[in-house]
Amino acid sequence: MSTPSSPSTVIGPQHKSFPPALWGVSTDDAVARGVAVSDLATPLLVLDAVALERNTGTIAKWHDARRLRWAPHGKTSMSPWIWRHALDAGAWGVTVATPWQALVADSHAVTRILIANEVIDPVGLDALASVRAELLFFVDSEAAIAAASAAAARGGTRFDVVVDLGGTGGRAGVRTTAEALALADVVSRDPRLRLRGVGGYEGALAHDRDAASIETVTTWAHRLADVHRSVMSRGLYEGGRPVVTASGSLYFDVVGDVLSELVDDAEVVLRPGAVQTHDAGLYQRLSPLAGSDEELVSAIHVWAHVISCPEPGLAILDAGRRDVPYDQDLPAIDRIGADPVQPIPLAAVDDQHAYVRSDASLDLSVGDRVRLSLSHPCTAFDKWRLVPVTADGSDPRAAITAFAETNF
């Protein structure tokens, strides 16, 4: 199976769980030597390349079938290796959340970058003037417009901006259509800025898949479509086909259904980012594709060891808050060695330990290597700088076929 190429990294003590025998060895050489997952220490975050490629292909085809564009939110992994999978599958670009993240993407030859966020900091704005890629970012106030315009003047450039539509109780973004149109008019009159589109983020307005949440998201998406039509009718866009952008990983189906009406006169860009690695918790429960023929699969997990069984019904693992995500659901043991087991949820995590509790006798012993399924990949990758990739995520002895470097 082919994987996108990336510059080889020299392994060192800064790379968690890599033994001294590999310090000073390049990642390319480690792959050539046939280094296996079991040659590294635990805890260890591992990517399943087969699942990742399957998910990436599924999502790319989903967008293509609807004439929608995909710009996965790169902050999920901050891994150019993973971004490249999406770009090679036809992604329109990469979404990020901060100027620094945009600079990382630009340094890795991403040619189209969308900052789905307001940018106010003058240092960050000044840095964006040097970006070589096509770059767009959100504005939701006249203050943000003024800051962008001043930075563009200092940098001798023009910035492409997107008016951000929010909703009551949500995150950033103007709250009304009238405010959005007023800001669009202000941008259109600023010689240092180009109004490239309208967008927003519906995920701050709803948090599950019940009928009320779907209705909230649907209503918001129609509002965004109406804002686009009004801006277009006023002739305020500049710089090519306008961009209409929205969607995280929970509602891309709902948003896509509404905004697909605009594909004849706009680039409709959706931004689901967790879809490439998916998970076995939050997104497994709430994914729009759950239970369908296009169902995504988890491509991310952590291997750990049982280090203590100090009393009946209690086992302690060598993975904790510094190794696994814990903000949505705690991980669960889904394999002991290579053998699948009925998931055993963790009871708690400390900084460097995990607690497995049961009223019944636990079939765990000191020294057992266990695999943890994870929930919420966004808070998994930020704990690791170099992630081994294997073609068989179920086998702790599987050979490592690549390494995904992260930038945090």
PDB file of N, CA, C and O in Angstrom, residues 125-176:
ATOM      1  N   LEU A 125      -1.051  38.239  12.263  1.00  0.00           N
ATOM      2  CA  LEU A 125      -1.457  38.822  10.977  1.00  0.00           C
ATOM      3  C   LEU A 125      -0.243  39.197  10.130  1.00  0.00           C
ATOM      4  O   LEU A 125      -0.219  38.956   8.919  1.00  0.00           O
ATOM      5  N   ASP A 126       0.757  39.775  10.761  1.00  0.00           N
ATOM      6  CA  ASP A 126       1.964  40.140  10.001  1.00  0.00           C
ATOM      7  C   ASP A 126       2.634  38.907   9.414  1.00  0.00           C
ATOM      8  O   ASP A 126       3.135  38.922   8.286  1.00  0.00           O
ATOM      9  N   ALA A 127       2.622  37.806  10.180  1.00  0.00           N
ATOM     10  CA  ALA A 127       3.230  36.578   9.681  1.00  0.00           C
ATOM     11  C   ALA A 127       2.476  36.036   8.470  1.00  0.00           C
ATOM     12  O   ALA A 127       3.071  35.473   7.545  1.00  0.00           O
ATOM     13  N   LEU A 128       1.158  36.213   8.460  1.00  0.00           N
ATOM     14  CA  LEU A 128       0.362  35.691   7.353  1.00  0.00           C
ATOM     15  C   LEU A 128       0.673  36.393   6.036  1.00  0.00           C
ATOM     16  O   LEU A 128       0.424  35.828   4.963  1.00  0.00           O
ATOM     17  N   ALA A 129       1.225  37.580   6.104  1.00  0.00           N
ATOM     18  CA  ALA A 129       1.579  38.291   4.866  1.00  0.00           C
ATOM     19  C   ALA A 129       2.661  37.561   4.085  1.00  0.00           C
ATOM     20  O   ALA A 129       2.816  37.782   2.882  1.00  0.00           O
ATOM     21  N   SER A 130       3.402  36.668   4.756  1.00  0.00           N
ATOM     22  CA  SER A 130       4.490  35.954   4.093  1.00  0.00           C
ATOM     23  C   SER A 130       4.056  34.598   3.551  1.00  0.00           C
ATOM     24  O   SER A 130       4.858  33.892   2.920  1.00  0.00           O
ATOM     25  N   VAL A 131       2.818  34.197   3.795  1.00  0.00           N
ATOM     26  CA  VAL A 131       2.354  32.873   3.358  1.00  0.00           C
ATOM     27  C   VAL A 131       2.312  32.813   1.836  1.00  0.00           C
ATOM     28  O   VAL A 131       1.793  33.713   1.172  1.00  0.00           O
ATOM     29  N   ARG A 132       2.848  31.737   1.293  1.00  0.00           N
ATOM     30  CA  ARG A 132       2.876  31.566  -0.170  1.00  0.00           C
ATOM     31  C   ARG A 132       1.589  30.959  -0.700  1.00  0.00           C
ATOM     32  O   ARG A 132       1.231  31.155  -1.859  1.00  0.00           O
ATOM     33  N   ALA A 133       0.904  30.194   0.123  1.00  0.00           N
ATOM     34  CA  ALA A 133      -0.319  29.505  -0.303  1.00  0.00           C
ATOM     35  C   ALA A 133      -1.462  30.493  -0.479  1.00  0.00           C
ATOM     36  O   ALA A 133      -1.437  31.626   0.041  1.00  0.00           O
ATOM     37  N   GLU A 134      -2.474  30.057  -1.203  1.00  0.00           N
ATOM     38  CA  GLU A 134      -3.735  30.795  -1.209  1.00  0.00           C
ATOM     39  C   GLU A 134      -4.306  30.713   0.198  1.00  0.00           C
ATOM     40  O   GLU A 134      -4.438  29.626   0.766  1.00  0.00           O
ATOM     41  N   LEU A 135      -4.645  31.840   0.785  1.00  0.00           N
ATOM     42  CA  LEU A 135      -5.018  31.903   2.197  1.00  0.00           C
ATOM     43  C   LEU A 135      -6.307  32.681   2.373  1.00  0.00           C
ATOM     44  O   LEU A 135      -6.474  33.761   1.798  1.00  0.00           O
ATOM     45  N   LEU A 136      -7.220  32.134   3.176  1.00  0.00           N
ATOM     46  CA  LEU A 136      -8.451  32.825   3.545  1.00  0.00           C
ATOM     47  C   LEU A 136      -8.610  32.722   5.055  1.00  0.00           C
ATOM     48  O   LEU A 136      -8.220  31.715   5.666  1.00  0.00           O
ATOM     49  N   PHE A 137      -9.202  33.760   5.670  1.00  0.00           N
ATOM     50  CA  PHE A 137      -9.526  33.658   7.092  1.00  0.00           C
ATOM     51  C   PHE A 137     -10.803  34.421   7.405  1.00  0.00           C
ATOM     52  O   PHE A 137     -11.273  35.245   6.628  1.00  0.00           O
ATOM     53  N   PHE A 138     -11.383  34.117   8.576  1.00  0.00           N
ATOM     54  CA  PHE A 138     -12.686  34.645   8.975  1.00  0.00           C
ATOM     55  C   PHE A 138     -12.565  36.051   9.573  1.00  0.00           C
ATOM     56  O   PHE A 138     -11.568  36.381  10.243  1.00  0.00           O
ATOM     57  N   VAL A 139     -13.625  36.836   9.393  1.00  0.00           N
ATOM     58  CA  VAL A 139     -13.807  38.105  10.115  1.00  0.00           C
ATOM     59  C   VAL A 139     -15.250  38.164  10.596  1.00  0.00           C
ATOM     60  O   VAL A 139     -16.160  37.689   9.915  1.00  0.00           O
ATOM     61  N   ASP A 140     -15.459  38.762  11.771  1.00  0.00           N
ATOM     62  CA  ASP A 140     -16.837  38.912  12.259  1.00  0.00           C
ATOM     63  C   ASP A 140     -17.078  40.266  12.925  1.00  0.00           C
ATOM     64  O   ASP A 140     -18.062  40.444  13.647  1.00  0.00           O
ATOM     65  N   SER A 141     -16.178  41.232  12.683  1.00  0.00           N
ATOM     66  CA  SER A 141     -16.353  42.553  13.278  1.00  0.00           C
ATOM     67  C   SER A 141     -15.572  43.576  12.468  1.00  0.00           C
ATOM     68  O   SER A 141     -14.626  43.233  11.736  1.00  0.00           O
ATOM     69  N   GLU A 142     -15.953  44.814  12.638  1.00  0.00           N
ATOM     70  CA  GLU A 142     -15.195  45.880  11.971  1.00  0.00           C
ATOM     71  C   GLU A 142     -13.796  45.993  12.564  1.00  0.00           C
ATOM     72  O   GLU A 142     -12.840  46.366  11.860  1.00  0.00           O
ATOM     73  N   ALA A 143     -13.651  45.653  13.836  1.00  0.00           N
ATOM     74  CA  ALA A 143     -12.320  45.668  14.445  1.00  0.00           C
ATOM     75  C   ALA A 143     -11.409  44.633  13.790  1.00  0.00           C
ATOM     76  O   ALA A 143     -10.226  44.900  13.530  1.00  0.00           O
ATOM     77  N   ALA A 144     -11.966  43.461  13.504  1.00  0.00           N
ATOM     78  CA  ALA A 144     -11.175  42.420  12.840  1.00  0.00           C
ATOM     79  C   ALA A 144     -10.812  42.847  11.420  1.00  0.00           C
ATOM     80  O   ALA A 144      -9.694  42.594  10.946  1.00  0.00           O
ATOM     81  N   ILE A 145     -11.734  43.496  10.749  1.00  0.00           N
ATOM     82  CA  ILE A 145     -11.466  43.993   9.395  1.00  0.00           C
ATOM     83  C   ILE A 145     -10.360  45.035   9.427  1.00  0.00           C
ATOM     84  O   ILE A 145      -9.431  45.019   8.603  1.00  0.00           O
ATOM     85  N   ALA A 146     -10.443  45.955  10.386  1.00  0.00           N
ATOM     86  CA  ALA A 146      -9.429  47.004  10.494  1.00  0.00           C
ATOM     87  C   ALA A 146      -8.057  46.412  10.794  1.00  0.00           C
ATOM     88  O   ALA A 146      -7.043  46.853  10.240  1.00  0.00           O
ATOM     89  N   ALA A 147      -8.009  45.412  11.665  1.00  0.00           N
ATOM     90  CA  ALA A 147      -6.730  44.777  12.006  1.00  0.00           C
ATOM     91  C   ALA A 147      -6.136  44.085  10.777  1.00  0.00           C
ATOM     92  O   ALA A 147      -4.929  44.184  10.517  1.00  0.00           O
ATOM     93  N   ALA A 148      -6.970  43.387  10.021  1.00  0.00           N
ATOM     94  CA  ALA A 148      -6.490  42.706   8.816  1.00  0.00           C
ATOM     95  C   ALA A 148      -6.019  43.710   7.774  1.00  0.00           C
ATOM     96  O   ALA A 148      -4.980  43.515   7.130  1.00  0.00           O
ATOM     97  N   SER A 149      -6.751  44.780   7.623  1.00  0.00           N
ATOM     98  CA  SER A 149      -6.384  45.795   6.635  1.00  0.00           C
ATOM     99  C   SER A 149      -5.054  46.454   6.991  1.00  0.00           C
ATOM    100  O   SER A 149      -4.196  46.660   6.129  1.00  0.00           O
ATOM    101  N   ALA A 150      -4.881  46.767   8.279  1.00  0.00           N
ATOM    102  CA  ALA A 150      -3.630  47.397   8.711  1.00  0.00           C
ATOM    103  C   ALA A 150      -2.441  46.465   8.490  1.00  0.00           C
ATOM    104  O   ALA A 150      -1.372  46.895   8.044  1.00  0.00           O
ATOM    105  N   ALA A 151      -2.627  45.172   8.788  1.00  0.00           N
ATOM    106  CA  ALA A 151      -1.534  44.207   8.580  1.00  0.00           C
ATOM    107  C   ALA A 151      -1.235  44.043   7.096  1.00  0.00           C
ATOM    108  O   ALA A 151      -0.069  43.919   6.697  1.00  0.00           O
ATOM    109  N   ALA A 152      -2.260  44.034   6.273  1.00  0.00           N
ATOM    110  CA  ALA A 152      -2.040  43.932   4.830  1.00  0.00           C
ATOM    111  C   ALA A 152      -1.252  45.129   4.323  1.00  0.00           C
ATOM    112  O   ALA A 152      -0.350  44.984   3.478  1.00  0.00           O
ATOM    113  N   ALA A 153      -1.558  46.307   4.844  1.00  0.00           N
ATOM    114  CA  ALA A 153      -0.817  47.510   4.444  1.00  0.00           C
ATOM    115  C   ALA A 153       0.644  47.410   4.868  1.00  0.00           C
ATOM    116  O   ALA A 153       1.553  47.740   4.098  1.00  0.00           O
ATOM    117  N   ARG A 154       0.881  46.922   6.098  1.00  0.00           N
ATOM    118  CA  ARG A 154       2.257  46.783   6.568  1.00  0.00           C
ATOM    119  C   ARG A 154       3.026  45.765   5.724  1.00  0.00           C
ATOM    120  O   ARG A 154       4.227  45.932   5.478  1.00  0.00           O
ATOM    121  N   GLY A 155       2.323  44.726   5.287  1.00  0.00           N
ATOM    122  CA  GLY A 155       2.991  43.666   4.543  1.00  0.00           C
ATOM    123  C   GLY A 155       2.981  43.862   3.043  1.00  0.00           C
ATOM    124  O   GLY A 155       3.523  43.023   2.305  1.00  0.00           O
ATOM    125  N   GLY A 156       2.348  44.918   2.578  1.00  0.00           N
ATOM    126  CA  GLY A 156       2.287  45.166   1.151  1.00  0.00           C
ATOM    127  C   GLY A 156       1.529  44.093   0.394  1.00  0.00           C
ATOM    128  O   GLY A 156       1.933  43.672  -0.698  1.00  0.00           O
ATOM    129  N   THR A 157       0.407  43.630   0.951  1.00  0.00           N
ATOM    130  CA  THR A 157      -0.353  42.556   0.327  1.00  0.00           C
ATOM    131  C   THR A 157      -1.840  42.829   0.447  1.00  0.00           C
ATOM    132  O   THR A 157      -2.256  43.878   0.967  1.00  0.00           O
ATOM    133  N   ARG A 158      -2.650  41.935  -0.065  1.00  0.00           N
ATOM    134  CA  ARG A 158      -4.101  41.946   0.159  1.00  0.00           C
ATOM    135  C   ARG A 158      -4.488  40.618   0.790  1.00  0.00           C
ATOM    136  O   ARG A 158      -3.971  39.566   0.406  1.00  0.00           O
ATOM    137  N   PHE A 159      -5.383  40.683   1.762  1.00  0.00           N
ATOM    138  CA  PHE A 159      -5.865  39.470   2.405  1.00  0.00           C
ATOM    139  C   PHE A 159      -7.245  39.105   1.869  1.00  0.00           C
ATOM    140  O   PHE A 159      -8.089  39.974   1.634  1.00  0.00           O
ATOM    141  N   ASP A 160      -7.459  37.796   1.702  1.00  0.00           N
ATOM    142  CA  ASP A 160      -8.775  37.266   1.341  1.00  0.00           C
ATOM    143  C   ASP A 160      -9.503  36.864   2.618  1.00  0.00           C
ATOM    144  O   ASP A 160      -8.972  36.067   3.416  1.00  0.00           O
ATOM    145  N   VAL A 161     -10.704  37.379   2.812  1.00  0.00           N
ATOM    146  CA  VAL A 161     -11.421  37.127   4.054  1.00  0.00           C
ATOM    147  C   VAL A 161     -12.809  36.554   3.774  1.00  0.00           C
ATOM    148  O   VAL A 161     -13.369  36.698   2.687  1.00  0.00           O
ATOM    149  N   VAL A 162     -13.333  35.909   4.810  1.00  0.00           N
ATOM    150  CA  VAL A 162     -14.639  35.256   4.769  1.00  0.00           C
ATOM    151  C   VAL A 162     -15.454  35.797   5.940  1.00  0.00           C
ATOM    152  O   VAL A 162     -14.979  35.774   7.087  1.00  0.00           O
ATOM    153  N   VAL A 163     -16.654  36.307   5.667  1.00  0.00           N
ATOM    154  CA  VAL A 163     -17.514  36.795   6.745  1.00  0.00           C
ATOM    155  C   VAL A 163     -18.082  35.596   7.496  1.00  0.00           C
ATOM    156  O   VAL A 163     -18.654  34.668   6.901  1.00  0.00           O
ATOM    157  N   ASP A 164     -17.923  35.611   8.803  1.00  0.00           N
ATOM    158  CA  ASP A 164     -18.264  34.491   9.681  1.00  0.00           C
ATOM    159  C   ASP A 164     -19.658  34.691  10.264  1.00  0.00           C
ATOM    160  O   ASP A 164     -19.910  35.664  10.990  1.00  0.00           O
ATOM    161  N   LEU A 165     -20.563  33.758   9.955  1.00  0.00           N
ATOM    162  CA  LEU A 165     -21.919  33.781  10.500  1.00  0.00           C
ATOM    163  C   LEU A 165     -22.014  32.791  11.651  1.00  0.00           C
ATOM    164  O   LEU A 165     -21.743  31.592  11.482  1.00  0.00           O
ATOM    165  N   GLY A 166     -22.388  33.275  12.821  1.00  0.00           N
ATOM    166  CA  GLY A 166     -22.578  32.407  13.973  1.00  0.00           C
ATOM    167  C   GLY A 166     -24.043  32.239  14.299  1.00  0.00           C
ATOM    168  O   GLY A 166     -24.902  32.238  13.417  1.00  0.00           O
ATOM    169  N   GLY A 167     -24.324  32.075  15.573  1.00  0.00           N
ATOM    170  CA  GLY A 167     -25.698  31.918  16.029  1.00  0.00           C
ATOM    171  C   GLY A 167     -25.767  32.155  17.516  1.00  0.00           C
ATOM    172  O   GLY A 167     -24.772  32.002  18.237  1.00  0.00           O
ATOM    173  N   THR A 168     -26.935  32.531  18.004  1.00  0.00           N
ATOM    174  CA  THR A 168     -27.113  32.825  19.418  1.00  0.00           C
ATOM    175  C   THR A 168     -26.691  31.632  20.275  1.00  0.00           C
ATOM    176  O   THR A 168     -27.109  30.494  20.030  1.00  0.00           O
ATOM    177  N   GLY A 169     -25.855  31.921  21.257  1.00  0.00           N
ATOM    178  CA  GLY A 169     -25.370  30.869  22.137  1.00  0.00           C
ATOM    179  C   GLY A 169     -24.201  30.092  21.575  1.00  0.00           C
ATOM    180  O   GLY A 169     -23.690  29.184  22.237  1.00  0.00           O
ATOM    181  N   GLY A 170     -23.780  30.439  20.360  1.00  0.00           N
ATOM    182  CA  GLY A 170     -22.691  29.724  19.723  1.00  0.00           C
ATOM    183  C   GLY A 170     -21.340  30.319  20.048  1.00  0.00           C
ATOM    184  O   GLY A 170     -21.126  30.871  21.131  1.00  0.00           O
ATOM    185  N   ARG A 171     -20.442  30.254  19.091  1.00  0.00           N
ATOM    186  CA  ARG A 171     -19.079  30.705  19.299  1.00  0.00           C
ATOM    187  C   ARG A 171     -18.932  32.059  18.626  1.00  0.00           C
ATOM    188  O   ARG A 171     -19.752  32.947  18.807  1.00  0.00           O
ATOM    189  N   ALA A 172     -17.870  32.252  17.853  1.00  0.00           N
ATOM    190  CA  ALA A 172     -17.693  33.521  17.151  1.00  0.00           C
ATOM    191  C   ALA A 172     -18.671  33.598  15.977  1.00  0.00           C
ATOM    192  O   ALA A 172     -19.434  32.679  15.708  1.00  0.00           O
ATOM    193  N   GLY A 173     -18.613  34.721  15.262  1.00  0.00           N
ATOM    194  CA  GLY A 173     -19.499  34.889  14.120  1.00  0.00           C
ATOM    195  C   GLY A 173     -20.616  35.868  14.421  1.00  0.00           C
ATOM    196  O   GLY A 173     -21.174  35.879  15.524  1.00  0.00           O
ATOM    197  N   VAL A 174     -20.955  36.705  13.434  1.00  0.00           N
ATOM    198  CA  VAL A 174     -22.063  37.649  13.621  1.00  0.00           C
ATOM    199  C   VAL A 174     -23.351  36.874  13.832  1.00  0.00           C
ATOM    200  O   VAL A 174     -23.519  35.748  13.360  1.00  0.00           O
ATOM    201  N   ARG A 175     -24.270  37.486  14.533  1.00  0.00           N
ATOM    202  CA  ARG A 175     -25.498  36.782  14.917  1.00  0.00           C
ATOM    203  C   ARG A 175     -26.651  36.988  13.942  1.00  0.00           C
ATOM    204  O   ARG A 175     -27.599  36.204  13.967  1.00  0.00           O
ATOM    205  N   THR A 176     -26.595  37.995  13.104  1.00  0.00           N
ATOM    206  CA  THR A 176     -27.736  38.253  12.232  1.00  0.00           C
ATOM    207  C   THR A 176     -27.296  38.393  10.779  1.00  0.00           C
ATOM    208  O   THR A 176     -26.141  38.714  10.488  1.00  0.00           O
TER     209      THR A 176
END
